[in-house]
Amino acid sequence: QPAFAVLPLDLVQTKEFALLETLHDPFDRMIVAAARVAGTPLITADMGIRESALVEVRALEWRAELAAVLGDA
């Protein structure tokens, strides 16, 4: 099982997107909606998403962590 997955956009996510009015960046809204619908945490360093507290976030603070997740380590 991979450490992360790319999720397709679906109707349930678009409905969740419409509810996330506190996030003004539409791409952040799509990302958060996808994670909430899937019930999974996000791996992100995006401060807007992290500070929103709308989804569990696993922050990437170091490039080494990212490389390990992507298999480049």
Short mmCIF file of C-alpha atoms in Angstrom, two decimals, residues 11-70:
data_model
loop_
_atom_site.label_atom_id
_atom_site.label_comp_id
_atom_site.label_asym_id
_atom_site.label_seq_id
_atom_site.Cartn_x
_atom_site.Cartn_y
_atom_site.Cartn_z
CA LEU A 11 -19.55 14.68 -6.78
CA VAL A 12 -19.26 14.12 -3.02
CA GLN A 13 -16.06 16.16 -2.98
CA THR A 14 -17.66 18.99 -4.94
CA LYS A 15 -20.47 19.16 -2.38
CA GLU A 16 -17.90 19.30 0.42
CA PHE A 17 -16.01 21.98 -1.55
CA ALA A 18 -19.12 24.18 -1.48
CA LEU A 19 -19.22 23.99 2.35
CA LEU A 20 -15.63 25.16 2.85
CA GLU A 21 -16.27 28.88 2.45
CA THR A 22 -13.65 29.85 5.03
CA LEU A 23 -10.88 28.79 2.64
CA HIS A 24 -10.65 31.42 -0.07
CA ASP A 25 -8.16 29.64 -2.35
CA PRO A 26 -10.23 27.30 -4.57
CA PHE A 27 -7.38 24.82 -4.94
CA ASP A 28 -6.95 24.60 -1.16
CA ARG A 29 -10.70 24.00 -0.91
CA MET A 30 -10.50 21.13 -3.44
CA ILE A 31 -7.58 19.55 -1.59
CA VAL A 32 -9.24 19.83 1.82
CA ALA A 33 -12.57 18.57 0.46
CA ALA A 34 -10.89 15.49 -1.01
CA ALA A 35 -9.13 14.68 2.28
CA ARG A 36 -12.29 15.18 4.34
CA VAL A 37 -14.39 12.96 2.07
CA ALA A 38 -11.69 10.26 2.07
CA GLY A 39 -11.27 10.57 5.85
CA THR A 40 -7.52 10.89 5.53
CA PRO A 41 -4.95 13.41 6.76
CA LEU A 42 -3.10 15.68 4.36
CA ILE A 43 0.64 15.87 3.91
CA THR A 44 1.26 19.56 3.33
CA ALA A 45 3.35 22.53 4.35
CA ASP A 46 0.60 24.96 3.26
CA MET A 47 0.04 27.31 6.18
CA GLY A 48 -3.47 28.31 5.07
CA ILE A 49 -4.65 24.71 5.16
CA ARG A 50 -2.77 23.99 8.38
CA GLU A 51 -4.20 27.03 10.17
CA SER A 52 -7.77 26.37 8.97
CA ALA A 53 -8.05 23.29 11.22
CA LEU A 54 -10.59 21.88 8.75
CA VAL A 55 -8.67 18.65 8.23
CA GLU A 56 -5.93 16.71 9.99
CA VAL A 57 -2.57 17.78 8.62
CA ARG A 58 0.76 16.06 8.75
CA ALA A 59 3.17 18.89 8.08
CA LEU A 60 6.31 18.44 6.06
CA GLU A 61 8.98 20.48 7.74
CA TRP A 62 12.03 18.95 6.11
CA ARG A 63 12.91 18.06 2.54
CA ALA A 64 14.22 14.72 3.79
CA GLU A 65 10.71 13.77 4.97
CA LEU A 66 9.32 14.57 1.55
CA ALA A 67 12.05 12.59 -0.18
CA ALA A 68 11.31 9.61 2.08
CA VAL A 69 7.58 9.77 1.33
CA LEU A 70 8.24 9.98 -2.41
#
